CSV table of C-alpha atoms and ligand atoms in Angstrom, one decimal:
chain,number,residue,atom,x,y,z
W,497,UNK,CA,-12.3,-242.2,19.6
W,498,UNK,CA,-10.2,-239.0,19.2
W,499,UNK,CA,-13.0,-237.4,17.4
W,500,UNK,CA,-15.4,-238.2,20.3
W,501,UNK,CA,-13.1,-236.3,22.7
W,502,UNK,CA,-12.2,-233.5,20.4
W,503,UNK,CA,-13.0,-230.2,22.1
W,504,UNK,CA,-12.9,-227.7,19.2
W,505,UNK,CA,-14.1,-227.7,15.7
W,506,UNK,CA,-13.7,-225.2,12.9
W,507,UNK,CA,-16.6,-225.0,10.4
W,508,UNK,CA,-16.0,-223.7,6.9
W,509,UNK,CA,-18.9,-221.3,7.4
W,510,UNK,CA,-16.8,-219.6,10.2
W,511,UNK,CA,-14.2,-218.5,7.6
W,512,UNK,CA,-14.0,-215.2,5.7
W,513,UNK,CA,-11.9,-215.3,2.5
W,514,UNK,CA,-9.9,-212.2,1.7
W,515,UNK,CA,-9.8,-211.4,-2.0
W,516,UNK,CA,-7.8,-208.7,-3.9
W,517,UNK,CA,-9.4,-206.9,-6.8
W,518,UNK,CA,-7.7,-205.4,-9.9
W,519,UNK,CA,-9.4,-202.7,-11.9
W,520,UNK,CA,-9.9,-204.9,-15.0
W,521,UNK,CA,-12.6,-207.0,-16.7
W,522,UNK,CA,-10.3,-209.9,-16.7
W,523,UNK,CA,-7.0,-210.4,-14.8
W,524,UNK,CA,-5.2,-212.9,-12.6
W,525,UNK,CA,-2.0,-211.2,-11.4
W,526,UNK,CA,0.1,-213.3,-9.0
W,527,UNK,CA,1.2,-211.6,-5.8
W,528,UNK,CA,4.9,-212.6,-5.3
W,529,UNK,CA,4.9,-212.6,-1.5
W,530,UNK,CA,1.5,-214.4,-1.3
W,531,UNK,CA,1.9,-217.5,-3.4
W,532,UNK,CA,-1.6,-218.8,-4.5
W,533,UNK,CA,-3.2,-215.4,-4.1
W,534,UNK,CA,-3.9,-213.0,-7.0
W,535,UNK,CA,-5.2,-209.6,-7.9
W,536,UNK,CA,-8.4,-210.7,-9.6
W,537,UNK,CA,-10.3,-209.0,-12.5
W,538,UNK,CA,-14.1,-208.9,-12.3
W,539,UNK,CA,-14.6,-212.1,-14.3
W,540,UNK,CA,-12.0,-214.1,-12.2
W,541,UNK,CA,-13.4,-212.6,-9.0
W,542,UNK,CA,-16.9,-213.8,-9.7
W,543,UNK,CA,-15.6,-217.2,-10.7
W,544,UNK,CA,-13.5,-217.4,-7.5
W,545,UNK,CA,-16.6,-216.6,-5.4
W,546,UNK,CA,-18.7,-219.1,-7.3
W,547,UNK,CA,-16.1,-221.9,-6.8
W,548,UNK,CA,-15.6,-221.0,-3.1
W,549,UNK,CA,-19.4,-221.0,-2.5
W,550,UNK,CA,-19.6,-224.5,-3.9
W,551,UNK,CA,-17.1,-225.5,-1.2
W,552,UNK,CA,-19.3,-223.9,1.5
W,553,UNK,CA,-17.4,-220.6,1.9
W,554,UNK,CA,-20.1,-217.9,2.2
W,555,UNK,CA,-18.2,-214.8,3.4
W,556,UNK,CA,-15.7,-212.6,1.5
W,557,UNK,CA,-13.7,-209.5,2.4
W,558,UNK,CA,-12.6,-207.5,-0.7
W,559,UNK,CA,-9.6,-205.3,-1.0
W,560,UNK,CA,-9.0,-203.0,-4.0
W,561,UNK,CA,-5.6,-202.5,-5.8
W,562,UNK,CA,-5.8,-198.9,-6.9
W,563,UNK,CA,-3.7,-197.3,-9.7
W,564,UNK,CA,-1.2,-194.8,-8.3
W,565,UNK,CA,-2.6,-192.0,-10.5
W,566,UNK,CA,-6.0,-192.3,-8.8
W,567,UNK,CA,-4.5,-191.8,-5.3
W,568,UNK,CA,-4.6,-188.4,-3.6
W,569,UNK,CA,-4.1,-187.0,-0.1
W,570,UNK,CA,-7.8,-187.2,0.7
W,571,UNK,CA,-8.5,-190.6,-0.8
W,572,UNK,CA,-11.2,-189.1,-2.9
W,573,UNK,CA,-11.4,-192.0,-5.3
W,574,UNK,CA,-12.7,-194.1,-2.3
W,575,UNK,CA,-16.1,-192.5,-2.6
W,576,UNK,CA,-16.1,-191.5,-6.2
W,577,UNK,CA,-19.0,-192.9,-8.3
W,578,UNK,CA,-16.3,-194.1,-10.7
W,579,UNK,CA,-14.6,-196.3,-8.1
W,580,UNK,CA,-14.3,-199.8,-9.6
W,581,UNK,CA,-14.3,-201.3,-6.2
W,582,UNK,CA,-17.9,-200.1,-5.6
W,583,UNK,CA,-19.0,-201.3,-9.1
W,584,UNK,CA,-17.4,-204.7,-8.4
W,585,UNK,CA,-19.2,-205.0,-5.0
W,586,UNK,CA,-22.5,-204.2,-6.8
W,587,UNK,CA,-21.9,-207.0,-9.4
W,588,UNK,CA,-21.0,-209.5,-6.7
W,589,UNK,CA,-24.1,-208.8,-4.7
W,590,UNK,CA,-26.3,-209.0,-7.9
W,591,UNK,CA,-24.8,-212.3,-8.9
W,592,UNK,CA,-24.6,-213.9,-5.4
W,593,UNK,CA,-27.1,-212.2,-3.1
W,594,UNK,CA,-26.6,-214.9,-0.5
W,595,UNK,CA,-22.8,-214.2,-0.2
W,596,UNK,CA,-21.7,-211.9,2.7
W,597,UNK,CA,-19.6,-209.1,1.3
W,598,UNK,CA,-17.3,-207.3,3.8
W,599,UNK,CA,-15.4,-204.2,2.8
W,600,UNK,CA,-12.3,-202.5,3.9
W,601,UNK,CA,-12.7,-199.0,5.4
W,602,UNK,CA,-9.4,-197.2,5.5
W,603,UNK,CA,-7.7,-194.6,3.4
W,604,UNK,CA,-4.4,-196.5,2.6
W,605,UNK,CA,-5.4,-198.1,-0.7
W,606,UNK,CA,-6.4,-194.7,-2.1
W,607,UNK,CA,-4.0,-192.4,-0.2
W,608,UNK,CA,-1.0,-190.9,-2.0
W,609,UNK,CA,0.6,-190.9,1.5
W,610,UNK,CA,-0.2,-194.6,2.0
W,611,UNK,CA,-1.7,-194.0,5.4
W,612,UNK,CA,-5.0,-195.1,6.8
W,613,UNK,CA,-5.9,-191.6,7.9
W,614,UNK,CA,-5.3,-188.1,6.6
W,615,UNK,CA,-1.8,-186.8,6.8
W,616,UNK,CA,-1.1,-183.1,7.6
W,617,UNK,CA,2.4,-181.9,8.1
W,618,UNK,CA,3.6,-185.4,8.7
W,619,UNK,CA,0.9,-186.1,11.4
W,620,UNK,CA,-2.1,-188.4,11.0
W,621,UNK,CA,-5.0,-186.2,12.0
W,622,UNK,CA,-7.7,-188.3,13.6
W,623,UNK,CA,-11.0,-186.3,13.5
W,624,UNK,CA,-10.7,-184.9,9.9
W,625,UNK,CA,-10.1,-188.5,8.8
W,626,UNK,CA,-13.5,-189.6,10.2
W,627,UNK,CA,-15.4,-187.5,7.6
W,628,UNK,CA,-13.5,-189.2,4.8
W,629,UNK,CA,-14.1,-192.7,6.3
W,630,UNK,CA,-17.8,-192.0,6.7
W,631,UNK,CA,-18.1,-190.9,3.0
W,632,UNK,CA,-16.3,-194.1,2.0
W,633,UNK,CA,-18.5,-196.2,4.2
W,634,UNK,CA,-21.7,-194.7,2.8
W,635,UNK,CA,-20.6,-195.3,-0.7
W,636,UNK,CA,-19.8,-198.9,0.2
W,637,UNK,CA,-23.2,-199.4,1.9
W,638,UNK,CA,-24.9,-198.0,-1.2
W,639,UNK,CA,-23.0,-200.5,-3.3
W,640,UNK,CA,-24.5,-203.3,-1.2
W,641,UNK,CA,-21.9,-204.2,1.3
W,642,UNK,CA,-23.2,-206.3,4.2
W,643,UNK,CA,-20.4,-205.7,6.7
W,644,UNK,CA,-18.1,-202.7,6.9
W,645,UNK,CA,-14.6,-203.5,8.0
W,646,UNK,CA,-12.9,-200.4,9.5
W,647,UNK,CA,-9.2,-201.3,9.5
W,648,UNK,CA,-8.0,-197.7,9.9
W,649,UNK,CA,-7.7,-197.5,13.7
W,650,UNK,CA,-8.8,-193.9,14.0
W,651,UNK,CA,-10.4,-193.2,17.4
W,652,UNK,CA,-14.1,-192.9,17.4
W,653,UNK,CA,-14.6,-194.2,13.9
W,654,UNK,CA,-17.0,-197.0,14.8
W,655,UNK,CA,-19.5,-194.6,16.4
W,656,UNK,CA,-19.1,-192.1,13.5
W,657,UNK,CA,-19.7,-194.8,10.9
W,658,UNK,CA,-22.7,-196.2,12.8
W,659,UNK,CA,-24.3,-192.7,13.0
W,660,UNK,CA,-23.5,-192.0,9.3
W,661,UNK,CA,-25.0,-195.3,8.2
W,662,UNK,CA,-28.1,-194.9,10.3
W,663,UNK,CA,-28.7,-191.3,9.1
W,664,UNK,CA,-28.6,-192.6,5.5
W,665,UNK,CA,-31.0,-195.4,6.3
W,666,UNK,CA,-28.4,-198.2,6.2
W,667,UNK,CA,-29.5,-199.6,9.5
W,668,UNK,CA,-29.0,-203.2,8.3
W,669,UNK,CA,-25.3,-202.8,7.4
W,670,UNK,CA,-23.2,-204.2,10.2
W,671,UNK,CA,-19.7,-203.3,11.4
W,672,UNK,CA,-16.8,-205.6,12.1
W,673,UNK,CA,-14.3,-203.4,13.9
W,674,UNK,CA,-10.6,-204.0,13.7
W,675,UNK,CA,-10.7,-203.6,17.4
W,676,UNK,CA,-7.2,-204.6,18.4
W,677,UNK,CA,-5.1,-204.1,15.3
W,678,UNK,CA,-1.4,-204.1,16.2
W,679,UNK,CA,1.3,-202.1,14.4
W,680,UNK,CA,2.7,-205.4,12.9
W,681,UNK,CA,5.5,-206.3,10.5
W,682,UNK,CA,3.3,-209.3,9.5
W,683,UNK,CA,1.3,-207.1,7.1
W,684,UNK,CA,4.2,-206.8,4.7
W,685,UNK,CA,2.9,-209.1,1.9
W,686,UNK,CA,-0.5,-207.4,2.0
W,687,UNK,CA,1.1,-204.0,1.4
W,688,UNK,CA,2.9,-205.6,-1.6
W,689,UNK,CA,-0.3,-206.9,-2.9
W,690,UNK,CA,-1.9,-203.5,-2.9
W,691,UNK,CA,1.2,-201.4,-3.2
W,692,UNK,CA,-0.2,-199.5,-0.2
W,693,UNK,CA,2.9,-199.2,2.1
W,694,UNK,CA,3.2,-195.8,3.9
W,695,UNK,CA,5.3,-193.4,1.8
W,696,UNK,CA,6.8,-191.9,5.0
W,697,UNK,CA,6.8,-192.9,8.7
W,698,UNK,CA,5.0,-195.9,10.1
W,699,UNK,CA,1.5,-196.7,11.5
W,700,UNK,CA,2.5,-196.7,15.1
W,701,UNK,CA,0.6,-193.6,16.0
W,702,UNK,CA,-2.7,-195.3,15.3
W,703,UNK,CA,-2.1,-199.0,15.3
W,704,UNK,CA,-1.5,-200.7,18.7
W,705,UNK,CA,1.8,-201.4,20.4
W,706,UNK,CA,2.5,-205.1,20.4
W,707,UNK,CA,3.5,-204.8,24.0
W,708,UNK,CA,0.0,-203.9,25.1
W,709,UNK,CA,-2.8,-206.0,26.5
W,710,UNK,CA,-5.1,-203.7,28.6
W,711,UNK,CA,-5.3,-201.3,25.7
W,712,UNK,CA,-7.0,-204.1,23.6
W,713,UNK,CA,-9.7,-204.3,26.3
W,714,UNK,CA,-10.1,-200.5,26.3
W,715,UNK,CA,-10.5,-200.6,22.5
W,716,UNK,CA,-13.1,-203.4,22.8
W,717,UNK,CA,-15.1,-201.5,25.4
W,718,UNK,CA,-15.2,-198.4,23.2
W,719,UNK,CA,-16.2,-200.4,20.1
W,720,UNK,CA,-19.0,-202.1,22.0
W,721,UNK,CA,-20.3,-198.8,23.2
W,722,UNK,CA,-20.0,-197.2,19.8
W,723,UNK,CA,-22.1,-200.0,18.2
W,724,UNK,CA,-19.8,-202.6,16.7
W,725,UNK,CA,-21.4,-205.9,15.7
W,726,UNK,CA,-18.1,-208.0,15.7
W,727,UNK,CA,-14.7,-207.4,17.3
W,728,UNK,CA,-11.5,-208.4,15.5
W,729,UNK,CA,-8.0,-209.1,16.7
W,730,UNK,CA,-5.2,-208.8,14.1
W,731,UNK,CA,-2.7,-210.4,13.6
W,732,UNK,CA,-3.7,-213.7,15.0
W,733,UNK,CA,-0.8,-216.0,15.8
W,734,UNK,CA,1.3,-213.7,17.9
W,735,UNK,CA,-1.8,-212.4,19.6
W,736,UNK,CA,-3.7,-215.5,20.7
W,737,UNK,CA,-3.7,-214.2,24.3
W,738,UNK,CA,-5.6,-211.1,23.1
W,739,UNK,CA,-8.1,-213.2,21.2
W,740,UNK,CA,-8.6,-215.3,24.4
W,741,UNK,CA,-9.0,-212.1,26.5
W,742,UNK,CA,-11.6,-210.5,24.3
W,743,UNK,CA,-13.5,-213.8,23.9
W,744,UNK,CA,-13.7,-214.1,27.7
W,745,UNK,CA,-14.5,-210.5,28.5
W,746,UNK,CA,-16.8,-209.5,25.6
W,747,UNK,CA,-20.2,-210.7,24.4
W,748,UNK,CA,-19.8,-209.9,20.7
W,749,UNK,CA,-18.6,-212.5,18.2
W,750,UNK,CA,-14.8,-212.4,18.0
W,751,UNK,CA,-12.9,-212.6,14.7
W,752,UNK,CA,-9.2,-213.3,14.2
W,753,UNK,CA,-7.3,-212.1,11.1
W,754,UNK,CA,-4.8,-214.7,10.1
W,755,UNK,CA,-2.7,-212.1,8.2
W,756,UNK,CA,-0.6,-212.1,5.1
W,757,UNK,CA,2.7,-212.6,6.8
W,758,UNK,CA,1.4,-215.6,8.8
W,759,UNK,CA,0.3,-217.2,5.5
W,760,UNK,CA,3.5,-216.3,3.7
W,761,UNK,CA,5.9,-217.7,6.2
W,762,UNK,CA,4.3,-221.2,6.2
W,763,UNK,CA,4.0,-221.1,2.4
W,764,UNK,CA,7.7,-220.2,2.0
W,765,UNK,CA,8.8,-222.9,4.4
W,766,UNK,CA,6.5,-225.4,2.6
W,767,UNK,CA,8.0,-224.4,-0.8
W,768,UNK,CA,11.5,-225.2,0.6
W,769,UNK,CA,10.1,-228.6,1.8
W,770,UNK,CA,10.7,-227.6,5.4
W,771,UNK,CA,7.1,-227.6,6.6
W,772,UNK,CA,3.9,-229.5,5.7
W,773,UNK,CA,1.7,-226.7,4.6
W,774,UNK,CA,-1.7,-228.3,5.2
W,775,UNK,CA,-0.8,-229.7,8.6
W,776,UNK,CA,0.6,-226.3,9.8
W,777,UNK,CA,-2.4,-224.5,8.4
W,778,UNK,CA,-4.9,-226.6,10.2
W,779,UNK,CA,-2.9,-226.4,13.4
W,780,UNK,CA,-2.7,-222.6,13.2
W,781,UNK,CA,-6.4,-222.2,12.5
W,782,UNK,CA,-7.2,-224.6,15.3
W,783,UNK,CA,-5.0,-222.5,17.6
W,784,UNK,CA,-7.1,-219.4,16.8
W,785,UNK,CA,-10.3,-221.3,17.3
W,786,UNK,CA,-9.1,-222.7,20.7
W,787,UNK,CA,-8.1,-219.2,21.8
W,788,UNK,CA,-11.7,-218.2,21.3
W,789,UNK,CA,-12.1,-216.9,17.7
W,790,UNK,CA,-15.6,-217.5,16.4
W,791,UNK,CA,-14.7,-216.2,12.9
W,792,UNK,CA,-11.3,-216.4,11.1
W,793,UNK,CA,-10.3,-214.3,8.1
W,794,UNK,CA,-7.7,-216.4,6.3
W,795,UNK,CA,-6.1,-216.6,2.8
W,796,UNK,CA,-6.3,-220.4,3.3
W,797,UNK,CA,-10.1,-220.4,3.4
W,798,UNK,CA,-10.4,-222.2,0.1
W,799,UNK,CA,-7.6,-224.7,0.9
W,800,UNK,CA,-9.2,-225.5,4.2
W,801,UNK,CA,-12.6,-226.0,2.7
W,802,UNK,CA,-11.1,-228.3,0.1
W,803,UNK,CA,-9.4,-230.3,2.8
W,804,UNK,CA,-12.6,-230.6,4.7
W,805,UNK,CA,-14.4,-231.8,1.6
W,806,UNK,CA,-11.7,-234.4,1.1
W,807,UNK,CA,-12.2,-235.5,4.7
W,808,UNK,CA,-8.6,-234.7,5.6
W,809,UNK,CA,-9.1,-232.5,8.7
W,810,UNK,CA,-11.0,-234.8,11.0
W,811,UNK,CA,-9.0,-238.0,10.4
S,976,LIG,C1,-5.2,-201.6,5.6
S,976,LIG,C2,-5.2,-203.1,6.0
S,976,LIG,C3,-4.0,-203.8,6.2
S,976,LIG,C4,-4.4,-205.1,6.3
S,976,LIG,C5,-5.8,-205.2,6.2
S,976,LIG,N1,-6.2,-203.9,6.0
S,976,LIG,C6,-2.6,-203.4,6.2
S,976,LIG,C7,-2.1,-202.3,7.1
S,976,LIG,O1,-2.7,-201.9,8.0
S,976,LIG,O2,-1.0,-201.8,6.8
S,976,LIG,C8,-3.4,-206.3,6.6
S,976,LIG,C9,-3.9,-207.6,6.2
S,976,LIG,C10,-2.9,-208.7,6.0
S,976,LIG,O3,-1.7,-208.4,6.3
S,976,LIG,O4,-3.3,-209.8,5.7
S,976,LIG,N2,-5.8,-200.7,6.5
């Protein structure tokens, strides 16, 4: 009877699984602060995608772990023809044309400063960063990406990316904007995974102040006008009000990023025997759904899909 009166459901096809890539033909490097997640070599990545697709997961967002020696101030490796990330995207799309591949558009994995934009004299310079982000985006579109994920938070980047894509004929590539991305301490494990923490300063001059609500709406209006196809709120759990606000006020699909720290804290408590991981995971994901998220990016995608297959979730 409870299932007859249940108001919200979460389908596996609404999930996007984040995966970390190592520059290697074969690797499975554990990430200490993200138990159960790995930097995957090409072979393991293809296998992970195949197994996930068998469970009904169809969407993936890929993040590259880049060697320190390949990083520079201008993130030039991000659009180099040598970039292993671009080669990997190509092989994923060749092998699984029906999988949705989303990229990360930001300088931090490639930047010797560890910032999402270009640093000059200790300042993140917005407009010169846009040129670099556009080059990166075009290279990703050429490699076959379906959805660009600008996570950099530079002003005006959605419009700049849309214009650059269209000018190069990539009219079918869509953009999931990190619309309301807060300057959050919950990204810690992700930065460990990619060794991409800022070398100096913090990200507060471009990521949002956790105290702000109206600014999220302003960012959403700009992204809509600039041509975004999806709007994202990140992190999710401390920002359910923002998810709810955008879902109510905007007409585009709303995504929530269930970030690394949100995953890590439940994992850690579960490892101590203090929380039931599966129950807390489902409850958290349902909270995001109830707040209004149409799409959830979560490191639990595969676990959730496995539970659904086993019939756990709806009993
Ligand atoms: C980088 C980026 C970050 C995340 C996604 N893209 C980290 C950051 O902004 O420092 C965080 C994801 C997570 O914590 O799971 N632009």
